[in-house]
Amino acid sequence: MSTITRHLSGGHEMVRVYTRRVEVPMLGEVAVPPPDKIAYYAGLGVLAALQVIEWPLALVITAGHLLADQHLSGLARGLGEALESA
Protein backbone atom coordinates (compact mmCIF):
# COMPACT_ATOMS: atom_id res chain seq x y z
CA MET A 1 0.00 0.00 0.00
CA SER A 2 1.44 3.38 -0.94
CA THR A 3 2.01 6.17 1.56
CA ILE A 4 -0.68 8.30 -0.04
CA THR A 5 -3.23 5.50 0.13
CA ARG A 6 -2.42 4.83 3.79
CA HIS A 7 -2.70 8.54 4.57
CA LEU A 8 -6.08 8.84 2.84
CA SER A 9 -7.54 5.74 4.45
CA GLY A 10 -6.26 6.86 7.85
CA GLY A 11 -7.93 10.25 7.40
CA HIS A 12 -11.18 8.55 6.42
CA GLU A 13 -11.07 6.42 9.56
CA MET A 14 -10.35 9.50 11.69
CA VAL A 15 -13.44 11.24 10.27
CA ARG A 16 -15.52 8.16 11.01
CA VAL A 17 -14.33 8.07 14.62
CA TYR A 18 -15.08 11.71 15.40
CA THR A 19 -18.37 12.09 13.52
CA ARG A 20 -21.62 11.05 15.15
CA ARG A 21 -24.02 9.27 12.85
CA VAL A 22 -27.64 8.28 13.35
CA GLU A 23 -29.63 5.71 11.41
CA VAL A 24 -32.83 7.38 10.18
CA PRO A 25 -35.57 5.20 8.63
CA MET A 26 -35.95 5.73 4.86
CA LEU A 27 -32.98 8.17 4.83
CA GLY A 28 -30.20 5.85 5.97
CA GLU A 29 -27.19 6.98 7.98
CA VAL A 30 -27.15 10.73 8.70
CA ALA A 31 -24.26 12.73 10.22
CA VAL A 32 -25.19 14.70 13.34
CA PRO A 33 -23.45 18.04 13.93
CA PRO A 34 -21.69 18.75 17.24
CA PRO A 35 -23.81 20.03 20.15
CA ASP A 36 -22.66 23.66 19.79
CA LYS A 37 -23.83 23.77 16.18
CA ILE A 38 -27.16 22.13 17.09
CA ALA A 39 -27.67 24.86 19.72
CA TYR A 40 -26.90 27.53 17.11
CA TYR A 41 -29.40 26.10 14.62
CA ALA A 42 -32.01 25.64 17.36
CA GLY A 43 -31.53 29.26 18.41
CA LEU A 44 -32.15 30.42 14.84
CA GLY A 45 -35.25 28.23 14.73
CA VAL A 46 -36.57 29.71 17.97
CA LEU A 47 -35.95 33.26 16.72
CA ALA A 48 -37.82 32.45 13.51
CA ALA A 49 -40.68 30.76 15.41
CA LEU A 50 -41.05 33.78 17.71
CA GLN A 51 -40.96 36.02 14.61
CA VAL A 52 -37.96 37.95 15.89
CA ILE A 53 -36.44 37.29 12.46
CA GLU A 54 -38.21 36.20 9.29
CA TRP A 55 -37.90 32.50 8.39
CA PRO A 56 -36.26 33.18 4.99
CA LEU A 57 -33.56 35.14 6.81
CA ALA A 58 -33.04 32.23 9.21
CA LEU A 59 -32.64 29.89 6.22
CA VAL A 60 -30.11 32.20 4.56
CA ILE A 61 -28.10 32.54 7.78
CA THR A 62 -28.11 28.75 8.26
CA ALA A 63 -27.05 28.12 4.66
CA GLY A 64 -24.24 30.68 4.96
CA HIS A 65 -23.07 29.12 8.21
CA LEU A 66 -23.01 25.64 6.66
CA LEU A 67 -21.09 26.86 3.61
CA ALA A 68 -18.58 28.74 5.76
CA ASP A 69 -18.00 25.62 7.89
CA GLN A 70 -17.36 23.52 4.78
CA HIS A 71 -14.97 26.10 3.36
CA LEU A 72 -13.05 26.59 6.61
CA SER A 73 -12.74 22.86 7.26
CA GLY A 74 -11.29 22.44 3.76
CA LEU A 75 -8.79 25.24 4.41
CA ALA A 76 -7.80 23.73 7.75
CA ARG A 77 -7.36 20.30 6.17
CA GLY A 78 -5.19 21.76 3.40
CA LEU A 79 -3.07 23.67 5.90
CA GLY A 80 -2.64 20.54 8.04
CA GLU A 81 -1.55 18.49 5.02
CA ALA A 82 0.92 21.21 4.00
CA LEU A 83 2.41 21.31 7.50
CA GLU A 84 2.69 17.51 7.62
CA SER A 85 4.54 17.36 4.33
CA ALA A 86 6.96 20.18 5.32
Tab-separated table of C-alpha atoms in Angstrom:
chain	number	residue	atom	x	y	z
A	1	MET	CA	0.000	0.000	0.000
A	2	SER	CA	1.439	3.380	-0.941
A	3	THR	CA	2.010	6.169	1.558
A	4	ILE	CA	-0.681	8.304	-0.043
A	5	THR	CA	-3.232	5.497	0.129
A	6	ARG	CA	-2.425	4.835	3.790
A	7	HIS	CA	-2.701	8.540	4.570
A	8	LEU	CA	-6.084	8.844	2.839
A	9	SER	CA	-7.537	5.738	4.452
A	10	GLY	CA	-6.264	6.861	7.851
A	11	GLY	CA	-7.928	10.249	7.405
A	12	HIS	CA	-11.177	8.550	6.415
A	13	GLU	CA	-11.068	6.418	9.560
A	14	MET	CA	-10.348	9.500	11.688
A	15	VAL	CA	-13.437	11.245	10.269
A	16	ARG	CA	-15.524	8.160	11.011
A	17	VAL	CA	-14.327	8.066	14.619
A	18	TYR	CA	-15.081	11.715	15.396
A	19	THR	CA	-18.370	12.087	13.522
A	20	ARG	CA	-21.625	11.048	15.149
A	21	ARG	CA	-24.020	9.268	12.852
A	22	VAL	CA	-27.638	8.280	13.355
A	23	GLU	CA	-29.627	5.712	11.410
A	24	VAL	CA	-32.835	7.377	10.180
A	25	PRO	CA	-35.568	5.204	8.631
A	26	MET	CA	-35.945	5.732	4.862
A	27	LEU	CA	-32.976	8.166	4.828
A	28	GLY	CA	-30.202	5.852	5.973
A	29	GLU	CA	-27.187	6.982	7.980
A	30	VAL	CA	-27.149	10.732	8.700
A	31	ALA	CA	-24.256	12.731	10.220
A	32	VAL	CA	-25.195	14.698	13.339
A	33	PRO	CA	-23.454	18.040	13.934
A	34	PRO	CA	-21.685	18.747	17.244
A	35	PRO	CA	-23.812	20.029	20.151
A	36	ASP	CA	-22.664	23.655	19.792
A	37	LYS	CA	-23.835	23.765	16.176
A	38	ILE	CA	-27.157	22.126	17.094
A	39	ALA	CA	-27.667	24.856	19.718
A	40	TYR	CA	-26.895	27.531	17.106
A	41	TYR	CA	-29.402	26.103	14.618
A	42	ALA	CA	-32.011	25.643	17.357
A	43	GLY	CA	-31.526	29.262	18.408
A	44	LEU	CA	-32.150	30.417	14.844
A	45	GLY	CA	-35.252	28.225	14.733
A	46	VAL	CA	-36.569	29.714	17.968
A	47	LEU	CA	-35.946	33.263	16.718
A	48	ALA	CA	-37.821	32.453	13.508
A	49	ALA	CA	-40.679	30.763	15.409
A	50	LEU	CA	-41.054	33.782	17.706
A	51	GLN	CA	-40.956	36.020	14.615
A	52	VAL	CA	-37.956	37.953	15.887
A	53	ILE	CA	-36.441	37.288	12.462
A	54	GLU	CA	-38.209	36.196	9.291
A	55	TRP	CA	-37.898	32.496	8.388
A	56	PRO	CA	-36.264	33.178	4.987
A	57	LEU	CA	-33.563	35.143	6.809
A	58	ALA	CA	-33.037	32.229	9.214
A	59	LEU	CA	-32.636	29.888	6.222
A	60	VAL	CA	-30.112	32.200	4.561
A	61	ILE	CA	-28.098	32.536	7.781
A	62	THR	CA	-28.109	28.755	8.258
A	63	ALA	CA	-27.047	28.119	4.659
A	64	GLY	CA	-24.245	30.679	4.958
A	65	HIS	CA	-23.071	29.121	8.207
A	66	LEU	CA	-23.013	25.638	6.659
A	67	LEU	CA	-21.092	26.856	3.609
A	68	ALA	CA	-18.581	28.739	5.763
A	69	ASP	CA	-17.997	25.616	7.893
A	70	GLN	CA	-17.358	23.517	4.785
A	71	HIS	CA	-14.966	26.099	3.363
A	72	LEU	CA	-13.053	26.589	6.614
A	73	SER	CA	-12.740	22.856	7.257
A	74	GLY	CA	-11.293	22.443	3.761
A	75	LEU	CA	-8.790	25.243	4.411
A	76	ALA	CA	-7.802	23.733	7.753
A	77	ARG	CA	-7.360	20.296	6.171
A	78	GLY	CA	-5.185	21.763	3.398
A	79	LEU	CA	-3.068	23.673	5.905
A	80	GLY	CA	-2.637	20.537	8.038
A	81	GLU	CA	-1.548	18.487	5.021
A	82	ALA	CA	0.918	21.210	4.000
A	83	LEU	CA	2.414	21.307	7.496
A	84	GLU	CA	2.690	17.512	7.621
A	85	SER	CA	4.545	17.357	4.329
A	86	ALA	CA	6.963	20.181	5.322
